[in-house]
XYZ file of C-alpha atoms in Angstrom:
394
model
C -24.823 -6.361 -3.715
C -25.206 -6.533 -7.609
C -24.428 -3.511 -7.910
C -21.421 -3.218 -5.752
C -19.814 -6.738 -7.696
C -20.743 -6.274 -11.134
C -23.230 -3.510 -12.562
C -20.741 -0.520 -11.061
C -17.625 -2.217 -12.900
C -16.351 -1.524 -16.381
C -15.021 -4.315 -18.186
C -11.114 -4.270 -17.644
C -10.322 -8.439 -16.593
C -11.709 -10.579 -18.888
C -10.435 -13.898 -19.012
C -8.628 -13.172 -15.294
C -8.809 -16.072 -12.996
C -6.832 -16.624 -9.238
C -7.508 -19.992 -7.511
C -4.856 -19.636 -5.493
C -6.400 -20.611 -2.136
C -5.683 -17.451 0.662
C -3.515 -15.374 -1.774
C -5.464 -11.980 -0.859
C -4.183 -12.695 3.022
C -0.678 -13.289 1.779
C -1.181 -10.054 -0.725
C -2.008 -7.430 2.509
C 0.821 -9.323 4.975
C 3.382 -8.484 2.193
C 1.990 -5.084 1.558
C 0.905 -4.736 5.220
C -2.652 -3.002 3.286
C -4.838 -1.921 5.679
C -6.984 -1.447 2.456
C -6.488 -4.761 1.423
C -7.494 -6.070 4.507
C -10.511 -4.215 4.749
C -11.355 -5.416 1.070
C -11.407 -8.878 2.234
C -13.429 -8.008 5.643
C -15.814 -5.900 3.084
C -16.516 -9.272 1.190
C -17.686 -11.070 4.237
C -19.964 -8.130 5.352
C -21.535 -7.716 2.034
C -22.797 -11.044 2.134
C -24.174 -11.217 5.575
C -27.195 -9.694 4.511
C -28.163 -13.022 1.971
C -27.483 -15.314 5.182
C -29.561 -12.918 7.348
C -32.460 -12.375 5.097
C -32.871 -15.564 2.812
C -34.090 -17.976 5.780
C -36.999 -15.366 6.299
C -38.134 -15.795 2.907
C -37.475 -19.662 2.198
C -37.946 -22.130 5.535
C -35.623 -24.546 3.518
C -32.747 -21.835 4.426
C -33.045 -22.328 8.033
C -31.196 -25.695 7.612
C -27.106 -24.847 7.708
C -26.533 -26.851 4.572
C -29.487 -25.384 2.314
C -28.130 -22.239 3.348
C -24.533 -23.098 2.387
C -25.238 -24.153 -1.065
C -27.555 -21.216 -1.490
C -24.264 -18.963 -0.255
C -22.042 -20.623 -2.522
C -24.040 -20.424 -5.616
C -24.862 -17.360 -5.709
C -21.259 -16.584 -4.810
C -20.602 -18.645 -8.212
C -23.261 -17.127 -10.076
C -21.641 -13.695 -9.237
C -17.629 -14.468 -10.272
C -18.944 -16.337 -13.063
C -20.904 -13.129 -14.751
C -17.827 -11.170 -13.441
C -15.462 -13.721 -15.586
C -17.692 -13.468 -18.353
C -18.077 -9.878 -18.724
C -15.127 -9.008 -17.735
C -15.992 -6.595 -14.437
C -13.945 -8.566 -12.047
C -11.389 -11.273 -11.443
C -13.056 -14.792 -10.376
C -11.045 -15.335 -7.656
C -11.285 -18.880 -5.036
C -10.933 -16.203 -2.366
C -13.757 -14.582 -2.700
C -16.351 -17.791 -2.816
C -14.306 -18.442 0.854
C -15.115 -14.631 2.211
C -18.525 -15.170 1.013
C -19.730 -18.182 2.307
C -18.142 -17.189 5.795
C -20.140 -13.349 5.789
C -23.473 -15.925 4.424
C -22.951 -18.175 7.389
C -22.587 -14.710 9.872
C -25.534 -13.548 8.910
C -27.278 -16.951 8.830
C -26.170 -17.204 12.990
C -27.448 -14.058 13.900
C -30.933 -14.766 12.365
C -30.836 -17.961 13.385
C -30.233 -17.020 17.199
C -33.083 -14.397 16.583
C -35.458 -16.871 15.627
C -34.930 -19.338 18.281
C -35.328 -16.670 21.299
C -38.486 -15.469 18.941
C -40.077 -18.736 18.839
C -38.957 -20.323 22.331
C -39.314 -16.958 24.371
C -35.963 -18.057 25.991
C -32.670 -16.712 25.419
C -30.492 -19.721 24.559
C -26.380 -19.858 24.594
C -25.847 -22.090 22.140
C -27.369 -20.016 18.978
C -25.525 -16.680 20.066
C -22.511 -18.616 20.528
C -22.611 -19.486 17.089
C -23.523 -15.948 15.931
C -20.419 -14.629 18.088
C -18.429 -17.011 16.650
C -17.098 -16.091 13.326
C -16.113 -12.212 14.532
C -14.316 -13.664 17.968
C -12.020 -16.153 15.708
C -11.837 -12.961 13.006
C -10.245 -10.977 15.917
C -8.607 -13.336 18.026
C -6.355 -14.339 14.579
C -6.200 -10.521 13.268
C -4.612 -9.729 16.943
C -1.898 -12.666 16.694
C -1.145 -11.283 13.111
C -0.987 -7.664 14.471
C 1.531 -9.011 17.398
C 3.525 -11.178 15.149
C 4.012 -8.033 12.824
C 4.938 -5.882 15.849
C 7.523 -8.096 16.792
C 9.420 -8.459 13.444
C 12.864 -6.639 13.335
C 12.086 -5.071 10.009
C 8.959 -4.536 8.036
C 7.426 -6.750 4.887
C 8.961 -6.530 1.171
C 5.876 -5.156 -1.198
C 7.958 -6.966 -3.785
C 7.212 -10.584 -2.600
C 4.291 -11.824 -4.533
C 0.882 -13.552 -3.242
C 1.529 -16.193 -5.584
C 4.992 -17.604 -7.462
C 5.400 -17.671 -11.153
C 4.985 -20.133 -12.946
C 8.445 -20.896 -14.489
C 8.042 -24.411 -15.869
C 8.035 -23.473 -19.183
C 9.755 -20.441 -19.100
C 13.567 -19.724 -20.627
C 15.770 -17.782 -18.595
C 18.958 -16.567 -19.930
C 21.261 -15.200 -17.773
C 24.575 -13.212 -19.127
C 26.178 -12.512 -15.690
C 28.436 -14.498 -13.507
C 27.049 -14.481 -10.401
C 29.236 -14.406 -7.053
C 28.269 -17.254 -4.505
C 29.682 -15.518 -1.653
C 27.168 -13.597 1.419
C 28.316 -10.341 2.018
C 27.173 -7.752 4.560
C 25.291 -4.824 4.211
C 23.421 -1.885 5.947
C 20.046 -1.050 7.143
C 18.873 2.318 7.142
C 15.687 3.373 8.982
C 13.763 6.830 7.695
C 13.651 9.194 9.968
C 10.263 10.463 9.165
C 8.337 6.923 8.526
C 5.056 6.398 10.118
C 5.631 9.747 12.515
C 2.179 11.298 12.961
C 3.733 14.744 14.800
C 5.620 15.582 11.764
C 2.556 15.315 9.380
C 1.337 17.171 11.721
C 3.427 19.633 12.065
C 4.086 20.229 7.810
C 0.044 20.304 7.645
C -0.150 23.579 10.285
C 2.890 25.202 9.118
C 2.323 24.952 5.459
C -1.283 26.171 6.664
C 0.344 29.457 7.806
C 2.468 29.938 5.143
C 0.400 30.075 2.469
C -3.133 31.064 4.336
C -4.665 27.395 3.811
C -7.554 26.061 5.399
C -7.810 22.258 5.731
C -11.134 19.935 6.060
C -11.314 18.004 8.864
C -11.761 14.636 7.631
C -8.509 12.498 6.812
C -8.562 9.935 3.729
C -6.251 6.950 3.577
C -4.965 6.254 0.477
C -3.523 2.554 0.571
C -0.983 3.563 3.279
C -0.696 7.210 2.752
C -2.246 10.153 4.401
C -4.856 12.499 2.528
C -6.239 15.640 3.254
C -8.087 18.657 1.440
C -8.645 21.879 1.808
C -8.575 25.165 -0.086
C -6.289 28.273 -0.120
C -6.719 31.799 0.161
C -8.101 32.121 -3.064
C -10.834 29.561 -2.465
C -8.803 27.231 -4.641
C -9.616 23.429 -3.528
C -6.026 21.436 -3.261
C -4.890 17.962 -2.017
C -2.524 16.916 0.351
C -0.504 13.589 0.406
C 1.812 11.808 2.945
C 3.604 9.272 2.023
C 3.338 7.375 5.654
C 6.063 5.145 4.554
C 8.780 6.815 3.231
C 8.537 10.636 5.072
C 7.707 12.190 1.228
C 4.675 14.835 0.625
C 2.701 16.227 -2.242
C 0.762 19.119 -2.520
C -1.483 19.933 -5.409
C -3.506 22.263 -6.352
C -4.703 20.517 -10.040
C -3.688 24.031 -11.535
C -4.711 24.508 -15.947
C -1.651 26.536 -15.751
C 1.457 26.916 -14.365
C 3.381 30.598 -14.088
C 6.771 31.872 -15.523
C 9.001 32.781 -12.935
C 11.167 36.161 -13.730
C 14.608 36.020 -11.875
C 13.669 38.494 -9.420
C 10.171 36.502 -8.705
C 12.218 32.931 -8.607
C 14.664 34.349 -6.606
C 12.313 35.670 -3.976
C 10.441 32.590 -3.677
C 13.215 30.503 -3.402
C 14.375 32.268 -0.497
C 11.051 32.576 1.194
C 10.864 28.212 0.916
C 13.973 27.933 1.559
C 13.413 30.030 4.959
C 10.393 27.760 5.286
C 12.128 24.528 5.188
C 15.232 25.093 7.226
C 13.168 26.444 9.956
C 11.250 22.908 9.914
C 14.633 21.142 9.227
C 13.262 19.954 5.920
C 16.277 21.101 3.564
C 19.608 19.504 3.810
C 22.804 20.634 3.954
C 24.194 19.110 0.176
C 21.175 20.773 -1.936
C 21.542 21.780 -5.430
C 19.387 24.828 -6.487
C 18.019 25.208 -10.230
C 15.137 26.870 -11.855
C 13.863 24.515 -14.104
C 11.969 25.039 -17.644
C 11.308 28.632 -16.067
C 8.748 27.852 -13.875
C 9.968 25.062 -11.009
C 11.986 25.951 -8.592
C 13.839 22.779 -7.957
C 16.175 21.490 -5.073
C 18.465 18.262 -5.762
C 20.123 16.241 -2.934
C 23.647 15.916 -4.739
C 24.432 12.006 -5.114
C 25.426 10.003 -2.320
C 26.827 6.858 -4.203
C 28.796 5.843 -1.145
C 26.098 4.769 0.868
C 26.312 1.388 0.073
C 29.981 1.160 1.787
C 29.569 3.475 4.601
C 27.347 2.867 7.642
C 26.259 7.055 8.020
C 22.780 8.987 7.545
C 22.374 9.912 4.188
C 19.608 12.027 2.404
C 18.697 11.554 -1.289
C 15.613 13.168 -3.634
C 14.579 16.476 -4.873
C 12.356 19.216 -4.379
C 9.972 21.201 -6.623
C 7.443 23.942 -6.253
C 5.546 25.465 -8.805
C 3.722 28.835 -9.177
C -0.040 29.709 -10.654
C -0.903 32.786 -12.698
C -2.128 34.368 -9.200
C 1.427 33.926 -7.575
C -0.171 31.185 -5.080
C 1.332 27.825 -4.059
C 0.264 25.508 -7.200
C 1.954 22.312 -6.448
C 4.892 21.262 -4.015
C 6.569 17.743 -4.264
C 8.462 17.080 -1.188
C 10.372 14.283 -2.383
C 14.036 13.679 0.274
C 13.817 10.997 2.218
C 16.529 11.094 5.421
C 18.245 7.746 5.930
C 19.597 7.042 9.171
C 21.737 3.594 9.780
C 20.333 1.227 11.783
C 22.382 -2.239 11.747
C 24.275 -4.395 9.796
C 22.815 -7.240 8.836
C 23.981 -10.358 6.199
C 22.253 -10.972 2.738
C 21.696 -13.246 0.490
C 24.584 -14.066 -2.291
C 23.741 -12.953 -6.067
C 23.263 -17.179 -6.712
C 21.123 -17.316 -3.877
C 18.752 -14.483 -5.012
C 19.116 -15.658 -8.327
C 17.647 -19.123 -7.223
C 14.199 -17.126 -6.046
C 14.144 -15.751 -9.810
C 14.351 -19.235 -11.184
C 11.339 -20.697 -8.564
C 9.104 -17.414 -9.895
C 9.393 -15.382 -6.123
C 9.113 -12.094 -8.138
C 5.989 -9.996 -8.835
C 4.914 -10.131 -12.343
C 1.481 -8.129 -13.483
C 1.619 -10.031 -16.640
C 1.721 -14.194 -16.339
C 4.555 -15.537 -18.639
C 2.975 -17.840 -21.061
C 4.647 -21.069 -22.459
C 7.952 -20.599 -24.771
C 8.845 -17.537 -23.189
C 12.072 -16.230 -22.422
C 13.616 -14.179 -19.794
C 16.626 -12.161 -20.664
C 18.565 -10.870 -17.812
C 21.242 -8.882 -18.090
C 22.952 -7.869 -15.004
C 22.459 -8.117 -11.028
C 22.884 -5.402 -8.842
C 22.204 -4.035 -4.703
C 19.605 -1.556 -4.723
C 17.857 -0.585 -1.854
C 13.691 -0.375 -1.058
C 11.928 0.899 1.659
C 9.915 -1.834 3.732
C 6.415 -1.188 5.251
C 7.823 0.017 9.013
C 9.981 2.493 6.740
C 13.460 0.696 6.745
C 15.681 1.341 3.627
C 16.540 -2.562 3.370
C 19.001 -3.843 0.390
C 17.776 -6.171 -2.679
C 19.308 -7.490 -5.236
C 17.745 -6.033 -8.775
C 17.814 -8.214 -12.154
């Protein structure tokens, strides 16, 4: 447990604090981060063990508050050193996962040790022990459903916690219109859709002669894989669950010149490739870049915003090694189909969120500063069920 919270850490957030009580659950709603929430179910697990074990080594723990204080100050003890030396972020959160994994593992001994020592199995004791993981999964379900039933995904871009803009400047140069407008939601066609991973994974496996490992790796929300090629040469594979866009790497030293005859070849052989799996639109824009990418760009679609049709927008490139084999491929289109029409916010009510601090910033704004904006403008960003929603973007 040591190990895992400090000794394994290098020293990158020294001085970094977050009492803000229950941010972390607010942090994987808005990202809907199955890793995040895993992180925070991780915490409570890790310390089961001290609840479990320290009552067999000191009677005193047996009693529930003993055993709390014990929990939380070792729990202290811990985020302080991390504080200190700068191996982790001393966060109110984590003293709360803690103490609840401490008090887990503090049940199920304690059930233990009173059918041990009254050679009768009692209710009350396992209650307790089943306790904690029934309301865990009872409230994880209602969250689950509540998400299921939303219209539209959650905005990444909301943060756990507001800014702090009390003593913060902002100067704004743009007259902003106080009027709600309309505007279009676009659902990717490709988000969250297992069968077409699926399906790029065992023809891109033909293709090029690759042989994938078995075992699948989330990455945050994506999809990973490995494998190697024909050549033995290992490679990774990335979906982008979200947003319908794949990588594929090999990690080459060296990427090859392309001759025109070679880049003209290979273009038509991945070009076969694609439109057979429906992955190359129409409006494409072929170019062989720096000599050695072939490259495919979805020309501009800047009407998008004003008409309520499937669009497609990104780029393609595929690179070459020295052996003529399949070095890297970034699948990078995203196909945008409308979904509904919906009413937003006006630019003075968006720009009221920027004055109360409802923005992510990685960097705290100290006192004195200022914050220069210079224009307002709809953009669009992809939510976590893979709808292309609009924003507004100072």
């Amino acid at each position: 447990m040591i190990g895992l919270t400090s000794l394994s850490r290098g020293s990158n957030f020294t001085g970094s604090l977050n009492l803000d009580f229950l941010s972390g659950y607010l942090s994987a709603w808005n990202h809907w981060s199955l890793s995040e929430l895993q992180l925070i179910l991780f915490n409570m697990m890790m310390f089961a063990q001290l609840g479990f074990l320290l009552p067999l080594v000191w009677k005193k723990a047996e009693t529930f508050w003993v055993l709390c204080l014990s929990a939380l100050g070792v729990t202290a003890m811990i985020e302080i050193f991390q504080l200190i030396a700068g191996t982790g972020i001393f966060e109110l959160d984590d003293l709360f996962h803690n103490l609840i994994g401490s008090l887990f593992g503090y049940f199920c001994i304690t059930a233990i040790l009173t059918i041990i020592r009254e050679k009768a199995v009692r209710f009350m004791p396992i209650g307790k022990a089943l306790l904690i993981p029934c309301v865990m999964g009872l409230t994880l379900g209602c969250v689950f459903y509540a998400y299921e039933r939303r219209p539209y995904g959650n905005m990444s871009i909301l943060p756990a916690v507001k800014q702090n803009m009390d003593d913060v400047q902002i100067v704004m140069n743009q007259k902003l219109s106080d009027q709600t407008s309309q505007a279009f939601i676009y659902k990717n066609r490709y988000a969250e859709n297992r069968s077409y991973v699926e399906k790029i994974k065992s023809e891109l496996a033909q293709l090029e002669s690759l042989s994938f490992s078995s075992a699948e790796r989330r990455e945050d929300e994506n999809l990973g894989y490995m494998g190697t090629d024909t050549h033995g040469t290992s490679f990774r594979m990335i979906f982008f669950f979200r947003s319908g866009e794949w990588n594929y790497t090999t990690f080459p030293e060296k990427i090859a010149k392309l001759t025109k005859g070679t880049a003209k070849e290979q273009k038509e052989r991945y070009e076969n490739f694609m439109n057979q799996l429906g992955l190359l639109p129409k409006n494409t824009v072929f170019s062989l870049q720096n000599g050695d990418t072939l490259r495919w760009d979805v020309a501009p679609n800047p009407d998008f915003f004003e008409n309520a049709e499937a669009f497609e927008q990104g780029s393609i490139m595929i690179q070459l090694d020295e052996n003529g084999a399949l070095a890297n491929f970034y699948y990078q289109i995203t196909w945008n189909e409308y979904w509904a029409t919906e009413e937003v916010l006006s630019e003075s009510q968006a720009y009221t969120q920027v004055e109360q601090g409802n923005f992510e910033q990685y960097v705290p704004f100290e006192p004195g500063d200022i914050l220069y904006i210079a224009q307002c403008e709809q953009a669009y960003l992809y939510d976590t069920k893979g709808f292309y929603q609009p924003v507004y973007q100072f």
